[in-house]
Amino acid sequence: MTDAPTPLDLVAEDPENDRTDGAPVSLSESTTGGTSERTDGHAWRHETGPRHTPTSTLANGPVISPPHTVDAFVKAFLHELNFGQGVPLSRSSVNDQYLALARTVRSYLMARWLETARRRRTDKPAKMVGYLSAEYLLGRQLDNALLATELTDIATEAMVACGIEIDDLRQQEVEPGLGNGGLGRLAACFIDSMATLGASSIAYGIRYEYGIFQQTFVDNRQVEKPDAWLSMGGPWGVVHPEMEVPVNFGGHVETYVGEDGRERRRWTPAWGVMALRYNYMVPGYQNGVVNTLRLWRARATESFDLHIFNAGDYAEAVRAQTFAENISKVLYPEDSTPQGKELRLQQQYFFVAASIKDFIQHTMPKDFDVRDLPERIIFQLNDTHPVIGIPELMRILLDEHDLEWEEAWAITKQCFAYTCHTLLPEALEVWPVSLMERLLPRHMEIIYRINEDFVAELRETYPGDELRVRRMSIIADHPERSVRMAHLATVASVKVNGVAALHSELLKEKVLNDFSELWPERFTNVTNGVTPRRFIKLSNPEQSKLISDTIGKGWVANLDRLEELVGYADDADFREKFRAVKAHNKTRIRNVLVSRDGIALPEGHLLDVMVKRLHEYKRQSLKLLHIVTLYDRLISGEVDPSTVTPRTVVFGAKAAPGYAMAKETIFLINSVAQTVNNDPRVDGRLFVAFPPNYNVTLAEKLIPAADLSEQISLAGKEASGTGNMKFALNGALTIGTDDGANVEIRQLVGDENFFLFGMTEPEVAELQAKGYRPGEYYERDPQLRRAIDLIASGHFTKGSRDAVSSFVGDLLYNDRFLALADYAAYIEAQDKVEAAYGDQDNWSRMAILNVARTGFFSSDRSIRDYIDRIWHVKTGV
């Protein structure tokens, strides 16, 4: 009798299946029975019989799903271990076992992936979303894949049967650090929700060889190390070398006469690379849908010159390969040099050019008419990084499909939508015209023409208002002639959206005010969200169980149901269970940090957490001043230590390698922590921790343990935030300004369940207009003056005043983000936090209401908003 096809049988039918080292897995037509040794000395007998042979029925009909049994899973796992890794169980390493487990789970996903693609091919083709993002902070994949396929219990039992502890394998996985912060994590949440809602989509990005750097601390200062996330194998990606795409750069543009007698323009590039595609499967939550994340790696067109090698110049023989692979080598190379700036532009063009060409050539049928492109795709530009895709699509339509300008432009304007993620002018990308002309000469020509037509339209709409025309022009003349990518995106997109209610209003009123006056219908809001699968179900299993036991399990795919918990906030028994969950999560993070970093957090403290990218506008400096103030109160005798609420403050943040002030802030935080934690006068009332290399994996343990969420950016500077949402959904209370999504969180949970402080955005604007002088706040606030003086004295830096002079000088004479102006209000709000935490029963009630009222912040809701307001695509396909 022939066994039911195993997951491996299904993978074998796909010629694009690969091993992590790039070599294809060779599978014979039949496999004889064999044995795999168990660690307990016994042997598994796994007789497979004749292998399943592909048939036309299977190729064209529904893909057969693998059996969901422990025995079938064991067989598939041992087969992968034996014939994928080439080792018996008894001699396998933990990494061998992890890779075999990951590829076994991937095989189950692959059956659904193939079936999703088959169904979308055979059903009436639906319009797709092409999500273009330079960042994806995915987190570890194993548990998410197990959850999506409902295999968690089966895989756990299967590993027990093999004598393996599955938690050991979980720890072996290295998360791909393919993002810098919130932008990349949001992209990961969104693709999860698109799959969960059954939206036909494909996401595109770069498979960076080295992701966001590994952060370490040496003498309290940040030191960056390469993030070699692929060094132990990357089992989740499926490479397709036969479907690589050429991407060109440089050269010149010339005029020629076509066969129809019309003059055309032709780009003759100077050099090019090949974009090698890797598919990563994105499963929906227990709905059978698996979408695709397609990441590109750069490969040289001619990677090895044998003639030069034989002549003895070995380095020159592989120069082309090294040069090409630099494009996908590192996430966000340092761009303070001309070479770094050029490499960033190369990266951006590389992935969007490969993606657009891939969609037209490989995703659409061969007889597809590009005039119908708007009916089949909407490309969502996740910030300005992919905006170069606009002139690239124009180039393809004009130069490769021979369309006239007007027709090509009409098509292009229907194929893009733009999400702006910032209110900081310096974060809106501009590219020097000189660089664009050298690297992408044809694209620069197209941008000139787009701008020429746009400027003519502006002069007709606003006659005599040349200042407005200059403000809105895609080409800026000062301080250097450059291309404003946000302007290009706005001109060419069907919709422009902000990512929180306040942000979207400020986007229209300040950042892109002229454009919103010209095209008010083009602007909309889509408030960000987070996936409840990863950030509640997986990261906080104890709270998830409590919720499911209370209201049922359906909330994971319908977060609005958390509202059913509101009544339980007044249930004493439920509050007690909720506190037990928080206590469990605090124990868990203590164990993690001891094991991971040797940091022993105290027990019984209020856990106060500030984790986010290190940037001045996020105001880690203000949090630091609060810590120093608490410390000063304790050591000066101003307060009785026994009356102070014990508090542990945990930071997590990376500073961009070239961001000097951010690095100085990290140094001072670590220096303060070192002093505070070793001062006996503190008497266990204050502890500061800064575990290095904060990432998604650590966030999943830290966020559920937090009591207090620090969201203290200067009002009007944070676009949205998603950390604030994760904390609230996991039962932390927020102390924050009215900024970004804080505004919506406060409105939903109620003022009484939110610690609000600080100036509003109009008040900030008014103070800056009058002329902000931070030194005045220092002079008139004795508490603030003591805190700054203590830092300036070198108390935290072993007596060295020079070590902190730049930080102190910036606060007193610059303070670009008004930390000193908001200091007094912040300290007052923190005092209210201490008083509130003293009543644990009421604190629990407030925390439960935060969980119950923040279901709005599901990324599923965000994607529905995109679908309704911007994309207009179908779900459930």
mmCIF file of C-alpha atoms in Angstrom, residues 607-872:
data_model
loop_
_atom_site.group_PDB
_atom_site.id
_atom_site.type_symbol
_atom_site.label_atom_id
_atom_site.label_comp_id
_atom_site.label_asym_id
_atom_site.label_seq_id
_atom_site.Cartn_x
_atom_site.Cartn_y
_atom_site.Cartn_z
ATOM 1 C CA LEU A 607 8.436 47.787 34.688
ATOM 2 C CA ASP A 608 8.854 51.001 32.691
ATOM 3 C CA VAL A 609 9.846 50.355 29.066
ATOM 4 C CA MET A 610 11.096 52.597 26.265
ATOM 5 C CA VAL A 611 11.982 50.638 23.150
ATOM 6 C CA LYS A 612 12.228 52.236 19.706
ATOM 7 C CA ARG A 613 14.779 53.538 17.254
ATOM 8 C CA LEU A 614 17.198 55.982 18.872
ATOM 9 C CA HIS A 615 16.330 59.386 17.462
ATOM 10 C CA GLU A 616 16.289 62.797 19.093
ATOM 11 C CA TYR A 617 12.620 63.417 18.274
ATOM 12 C CA LYS A 618 11.634 60.268 20.199
ATOM 13 C CA ARG A 619 13.258 61.952 23.217
ATOM 14 C CA GLN A 620 15.139 59.209 25.010
ATOM 15 C CA SER A 621 16.933 62.218 26.503
ATOM 16 C CA LEU A 622 13.734 63.238 28.335
ATOM 17 C CA LYS A 623 13.383 59.757 29.801
ATOM 18 C CA LEU A 624 17.005 59.933 30.885
ATOM 19 C CA LEU A 625 16.381 63.241 32.678
ATOM 20 C CA HIS A 626 13.506 61.586 34.529
ATOM 21 C CA ILE A 627 15.767 58.747 35.685
ATOM 22 C CA VAL A 628 18.405 61.197 36.888
ATOM 23 C CA THR A 629 15.720 63.153 38.736
ATOM 24 C CA LEU A 630 14.505 59.997 40.522
ATOM 25 C CA TYR A 631 18.096 59.123 41.359
ATOM 26 C CA ASP A 632 18.814 62.628 42.647
ATOM 27 C CA ARG A 633 15.739 62.517 44.898
ATOM 28 C CA LEU A 634 16.963 59.251 46.423
ATOM 29 C CA ILE A 635 20.617 60.122 47.007
ATOM 30 C CA SER A 636 19.918 63.674 48.204
ATOM 31 C CA GLY A 637 17.530 62.497 50.909
ATOM 32 C CA GLU A 638 14.710 64.543 49.393
ATOM 33 C CA VAL A 639 12.456 61.492 49.607
ATOM 34 C CA ASP A 640 12.306 58.507 51.906
ATOM 35 C CA PRO A 641 13.276 55.482 49.770
ATOM 36 C CA SER A 642 10.609 53.378 51.486
ATOM 37 C CA THR A 643 7.902 55.697 50.084
ATOM 38 C CA VAL A 644 9.124 55.469 46.482
ATOM 39 C CA THR A 645 7.520 53.011 44.077
ATOM 40 C CA PRO A 646 10.298 50.624 43.003
ATOM 41 C CA ARG A 647 10.888 51.072 39.280
ATOM 42 C CA THR A 648 12.926 49.278 36.623
ATOM 43 C CA VAL A 649 13.470 51.175 33.389
ATOM 44 C CA VAL A 650 14.364 49.135 30.309
ATOM 45 C CA PHE A 651 15.623 50.752 27.114
ATOM 46 C CA GLY A 652 16.002 49.113 23.749
ATOM 47 C CA ALA A 653 17.305 51.076 20.779
ATOM 48 C CA LYS A 654 19.842 51.181 18.002
ATOM 49 C CA ALA A 655 21.417 54.367 16.707
ATOM 50 C CA ALA A 656 22.243 54.733 13.030
ATOM 51 C CA PRO A 657 26.016 54.251 12.674
ATOM 52 C CA GLY A 658 26.558 57.830 11.538
ATOM 53 C CA TYR A 659 24.176 59.521 14.008
ATOM 54 C CA ALA A 660 26.594 61.074 16.510
ATOM 55 C CA MET A 661 24.095 62.559 18.988
ATOM 56 C CA ALA A 662 22.091 59.341 19.129
ATOM 57 C CA LYS A 663 25.275 57.458 19.964
ATOM 58 C CA GLU A 664 26.122 59.974 22.691
ATOM 59 C CA THR A 665 22.678 59.383 24.178
ATOM 60 C CA ILE A 666 23.258 55.626 24.266
ATOM 61 C CA PHE A 667 26.594 56.165 25.980
ATOM 62 C CA LEU A 668 25.000 58.326 28.657
ATOM 63 C CA ILE A 669 22.085 55.928 29.255
ATOM 64 C CA ASN A 670 24.549 53.087 29.821
ATOM 65 C CA SER A 671 26.709 55.263 32.044
ATOM 66 C CA VAL A 672 23.744 56.319 34.149
ATOM 67 C CA ALA A 673 22.607 52.684 34.414
ATOM 68 C CA GLN A 674 26.053 51.601 35.583
ATOM 69 C CA THR A 675 26.107 54.246 38.305
ATOM 70 C CA VAL A 676 22.513 53.881 39.484
ATOM 71 C CA ASN A 677 22.580 50.089 39.632
ATOM 72 C CA ASN A 678 25.725 50.082 41.782
ATOM 73 C CA ASP A 679 24.802 52.851 44.207
ATOM 74 C CA PRO A 680 23.702 51.414 47.589
ATOM 75 C CA ARG A 681 21.858 54.642 48.408
ATOM 76 C CA VAL A 682 19.239 53.731 45.818
ATOM 77 C CA ASP A 683 18.257 50.840 48.098
ATOM 78 C CA GLY A 684 16.683 48.700 45.363
ATOM 79 C CA ARG A 685 14.211 51.418 44.397
ATOM 80 C CA LEU A 686 15.578 52.175 40.931
ATOM 81 C CA PHE A 687 17.205 49.982 38.284
ATOM 82 C CA VAL A 688 18.099 50.760 34.673
ATOM 83 C CA ALA A 689 18.738 48.184 31.950
ATOM 84 C CA PHE A 690 19.751 48.588 28.332
ATOM 85 C CA PRO A 691 20.023 45.125 26.747
ATOM 86 C CA PRO A 692 21.946 45.387 23.463
ATOM 87 C CA ASN A 693 20.605 44.410 20.066
ATOM 88 C CA TYR A 694 16.921 44.993 20.624
ATOM 89 C CA ASN A 695 14.957 43.105 17.946
ATOM 90 C CA VAL A 696 11.581 41.512 17.262
ATOM 91 C CA THR A 697 12.504 38.367 19.194
ATOM 92 C CA LEU A 698 13.257 40.352 22.352
ATOM 93 C CA ALA A 699 10.225 42.583 21.822
ATOM 94 C CA GLU A 700 7.977 39.538 21.903
ATOM 95 C CA LYS A 701 9.138 38.836 25.455
ATOM 96 C CA LEU A 702 9.591 42.372 26.768
ATOM 97 C CA ILE A 703 6.377 44.056 25.616
ATOM 98 C CA PRO A 704 4.001 41.590 27.356
ATOM 99 C CA ALA A 705 5.879 42.151 30.633
ATOM 100 C CA ALA A 706 5.713 45.955 30.618
ATOM 101 C CA ASP A 707 3.588 47.957 33.031
ATOM 102 C CA LEU A 708 4.306 51.365 31.520
ATOM 103 C CA SER A 709 4.824 52.267 27.858
ATOM 104 C CA GLU A 710 6.921 55.364 27.122
ATOM 105 C CA GLN A 711 5.602 57.208 24.034
ATOM 106 C CA ILE A 712 7.035 60.649 24.659
ATOM 107 C CA SER A 713 7.970 62.090 21.264
ATOM 108 C CA LEU A 714 7.548 65.817 20.695
ATOM 109 C CA ALA A 715 3.971 66.450 19.549
ATOM 110 C CA GLY A 716 3.806 66.718 15.768
ATOM 111 C CA LYS A 717 6.909 64.637 15.072
ATOM 112 C CA GLU A 718 5.856 60.971 15.389
ATOM 113 C CA ALA A 719 3.854 59.861 12.380
ATOM 114 C CA SER A 720 2.033 57.064 14.176
ATOM 115 C CA GLY A 721 4.044 54.497 16.069
ATOM 116 C CA THR A 722 3.146 50.838 16.369
ATOM 117 C CA GLY A 723 5.001 50.056 19.593
ATOM 118 C CA ASN A 724 2.404 52.137 21.442
ATOM 119 C CA MET A 725 -0.285 49.801 20.046
ATOM 120 C CA LYS A 726 1.581 46.606 20.987
ATOM 121 C CA PHE A 727 2.053 47.757 24.571
ATOM 122 C CA ALA A 728 -1.598 48.747 25.035
ATOM 123 C CA LEU A 729 -2.831 45.457 23.559
ATOM 124 C CA ASN A 730 -0.583 43.586 26.003
ATOM 125 C CA GLY A 731 -1.823 45.376 29.094
ATOM 126 C CA ALA A 732 0.620 48.261 29.594
ATOM 127 C CA LEU A 733 -0.545 51.783 30.351
ATOM 128 C CA THR A 734 0.785 54.618 28.223
ATOM 129 C CA ILE A 735 2.521 57.774 29.309
ATOM 130 C CA GLY A 736 2.672 59.953 26.257
ATOM 131 C CA THR A 737 2.187 63.172 24.383
ATOM 132 C CA ASP A 738 -0.695 63.851 22.018
ATOM 133 C CA ASP A 739 1.310 62.659 19.048
ATOM 134 C CA GLY A 740 0.878 60.088 16.314
ATOM 135 C CA ALA A 741 -1.461 57.218 17.192
ATOM 136 C CA ASN A 742 -1.224 58.184 20.890
ATOM 137 C CA VAL A 743 -4.108 60.519 20.117
ATOM 138 C CA GLU A 744 -6.331 57.671 18.958
ATOM 139 C CA ILE A 745 -5.217 55.363 21.776
ATOM 140 C CA ARG A 746 -6.134 57.980 24.373
ATOM 141 C CA GLN A 747 -9.505 58.634 22.749
ATOM 142 C CA LEU A 748 -10.313 54.922 22.745
ATOM 143 C CA VAL A 749 -9.098 53.957 26.228
ATOM 144 C CA GLY A 750 -10.208 57.176 27.923
ATOM 145 C CA ASP A 751 -8.240 59.992 29.534
ATOM 146 C CA GLU A 752 -8.503 58.283 32.906
ATOM 147 C CA ASN A 753 -6.587 55.267 31.551
ATOM 148 C CA PHE A 754 -3.794 57.215 29.860
ATOM 149 C CA PHE A 755 -1.066 59.427 31.355
ATOM 150 C CA LEU A 756 -1.070 62.481 29.089
ATOM 151 C CA PHE A 757 1.492 65.254 29.355
ATOM 152 C CA GLY A 758 3.208 67.913 27.300
ATOM 153 C CA MET A 759 2.475 70.514 24.695
ATOM 154 C CA THR A 760 0.082 69.984 21.834
ATOM 155 C CA GLU A 761 1.307 70.375 18.261
ATOM 156 C CA PRO A 762 -0.085 73.947 17.927
ATOM 157 C CA GLU A 763 1.598 74.886 21.216
ATOM 158 C CA VAL A 764 4.872 73.470 19.952
ATOM 159 C CA ALA A 765 4.560 75.497 16.761
ATOM 160 C CA GLU A 766 3.774 78.648 18.746
ATOM 161 C CA LEU A 767 6.767 78.212 21.060
ATOM 162 C CA GLN A 768 9.119 77.588 18.138
ATOM 163 C CA ALA A 769 7.744 80.634 16.301
ATOM 164 C CA LYS A 770 8.397 82.845 19.332
ATOM 165 C CA GLY A 771 11.919 81.528 19.638
ATOM 166 C CA TYR A 772 12.678 78.634 21.954
ATOM 167 C CA ARG A 773 15.435 79.157 24.532
ATOM 168 C CA PRO A 774 16.063 75.927 26.446
ATOM 169 C CA GLY A 775 18.443 77.623 28.864
ATOM 170 C CA GLU A 776 15.529 79.579 30.349
ATOM 171 C CA TYR A 777 13.818 76.348 31.449
ATOM 172 C CA TYR A 778 17.066 75.213 33.022
ATOM 173 C CA GLU A 779 17.395 78.451 34.971
ATOM 174 C CA ARG A 780 13.876 78.540 36.388
ATOM 175 C CA ASP A 781 13.332 74.874 37.293
ATOM 176 C CA PRO A 782 15.530 73.813 40.240
ATOM 177 C CA GLN A 783 14.735 70.110 39.778
ATOM 178 C CA LEU A 784 15.727 70.205 36.105
ATOM 179 C CA ARG A 785 18.849 72.206 36.910
ATOM 180 C CA ARG A 786 19.963 69.643 39.502
ATOM 181 C CA ALA A 787 19.495 66.792 37.026
ATOM 182 C CA ILE A 788 21.473 68.476 34.249
ATOM 183 C CA ASP A 789 24.172 69.658 36.665
ATOM 184 C CA LEU A 790 24.575 66.116 38.001
ATOM 185 C CA ILE A 791 25.129 64.837 34.449
ATOM 186 C CA ALA A 792 27.439 67.732 33.580
ATOM 187 C CA SER A 793 29.558 67.191 36.690
ATOM 188 C CA GLY A 794 30.735 63.837 35.358
ATOM 189 C CA HIS A 795 28.992 61.959 38.174
ATOM 190 C CA PHE A 796 27.910 59.225 35.765
ATOM 191 C CA THR A 797 31.065 59.236 33.659
ATOM 192 C CA LYS A 798 33.769 58.621 36.268
ATOM 193 C CA GLY A 799 34.355 62.333 36.761
ATOM 194 C CA SER A 800 34.788 63.128 33.061
ATOM 195 C CA ARG A 801 32.908 66.284 32.110
ATOM 196 C CA ASP A 802 34.187 66.082 28.545
ATOM 197 C CA ALA A 803 32.436 62.747 27.999
ATOM 198 C CA VAL A 804 29.034 64.425 28.375
ATOM 199 C CA SER A 805 29.769 67.949 27.171
ATOM 200 C CA SER A 806 28.196 67.493 23.735
ATOM 201 C CA PHE A 807 25.012 66.008 25.210
ATOM 202 C CA VAL A 808 24.662 68.732 27.863
ATOM 203 C CA GLY A 809 25.563 71.509 25.440
ATOM 204 C CA ASP A 810 22.967 70.330 22.949
ATOM 205 C CA LEU A 811 20.268 70.264 25.635
ATOM 206 C CA LEU A 812 21.053 73.732 26.938
ATOM 207 C CA TYR A 813 21.678 75.570 23.683
ATOM 208 C CA ASN A 814 19.817 73.631 20.996
ATOM 209 C CA ASP A 815 17.272 71.066 22.287
ATOM 210 C CA ARG A 816 15.728 70.759 18.840
ATOM 211 C CA PHE A 817 12.843 68.648 20.142
ATOM 212 C CA LEU A 818 11.977 70.683 23.239
ATOM 213 C CA ALA A 819 12.750 68.112 25.933
ATOM 214 C CA LEU A 820 13.374 70.830 28.541
ATOM 215 C CA ALA A 821 10.105 72.571 27.718
ATOM 216 C CA ASP A 822 8.128 69.387 28.425
ATOM 217 C CA TYR A 823 10.251 68.238 31.373
ATOM 218 C CA ALA A 824 8.118 69.627 34.226
ATOM 219 C CA ALA A 825 4.890 68.235 32.777
ATOM 220 C CA TYR A 826 6.570 64.872 32.237
ATOM 221 C CA ILE A 827 7.817 64.652 35.816
ATOM 222 C CA GLU A 828 4.365 65.548 37.100
ATOM 223 C CA ALA A 829 2.792 62.807 34.958
ATOM 224 C CA GLN A 830 5.358 60.283 36.201
ATOM 225 C CA ASP A 831 4.488 61.165 39.778
ATOM 226 C CA LYS A 832 0.872 60.343 38.918
ATOM 227 C CA VAL A 833 2.057 57.001 37.522
ATOM 228 C CA GLU A 834 3.694 56.166 40.844
ATOM 229 C CA ALA A 835 0.566 57.039 42.784
ATOM 230 C CA ALA A 836 -1.634 55.014 40.432
ATOM 231 C CA TYR A 837 0.638 51.964 40.554
ATOM 232 C CA GLY A 838 0.268 51.930 44.315
ATOM 233 C CA ASP A 839 -3.330 50.779 43.833
ATOM 234 C CA GLN A 840 -2.670 47.487 42.064
ATOM 235 C CA ASP A 841 -6.312 46.537 41.783
ATOM 236 C CA ASN A 842 -7.255 49.743 39.979
ATOM 237 C CA TRP A 843 -4.079 49.607 37.873
ATOM 238 C CA SER A 844 -5.214 46.165 36.666
ATOM 239 C CA ARG A 845 -8.625 47.576 35.826
ATOM 240 C CA MET A 846 -7.010 50.348 33.759
ATOM 241 C CA ALA A 847 -4.738 47.866 31.992
ATOM 242 C CA ILE A 848 -7.645 45.543 31.136
ATOM 243 C CA LEU A 849 -9.543 48.460 29.634
ATOM 244 C CA ASN A 850 -6.496 49.288 27.515
ATOM 245 C CA VAL A 851 -6.546 45.745 26.112
ATOM 246 C CA ALA A 852 -10.300 45.729 25.635
ATOM 247 C CA ARG A 853 -10.532 49.070 23.834
ATOM 248 C CA THR A 854 -7.577 48.879 21.458
ATOM 249 C CA GLY A 855 -8.797 46.173 19.072
ATOM 250 C CA PHE A 856 -9.022 48.972 16.506
ATOM 251 C CA PHE A 857 -5.243 48.763 16.156
ATOM 252 C CA SER A 858 -5.243 45.431 14.347
ATOM 253 C CA SER A 859 -3.335 45.471 11.069
ATOM 254 C CA ASP A 860 -6.340 43.561 9.672
ATOM 255 C CA ARG A 861 -8.375 46.751 10.140
ATOM 256 C CA SER A 862 -5.591 48.806 8.554
ATOM 257 C CA ILE A 863 -5.580 46.569 5.475
ATOM 258 C CA ARG A 864 -9.361 46.738 5.195
ATOM 259 C CA ASP A 865 -8.998 50.525 5.202
ATOM 260 C CA TYR A 866 -6.401 50.339 2.422
ATOM 261 C CA ILE A 867 -8.701 48.048 0.453
ATOM 262 C CA ASP A 868 -11.754 50.296 0.897
ATOM 263 C CA ARG A 869 -10.073 53.681 0.486
ATOM 264 C CA ILE A 870 -7.178 53.051 -1.890
ATOM 265 C CA TRP A 871 -6.703 49.624 -3.466
ATOM 266 C CA HIS A 872 -10.245 48.437 -4.224
#
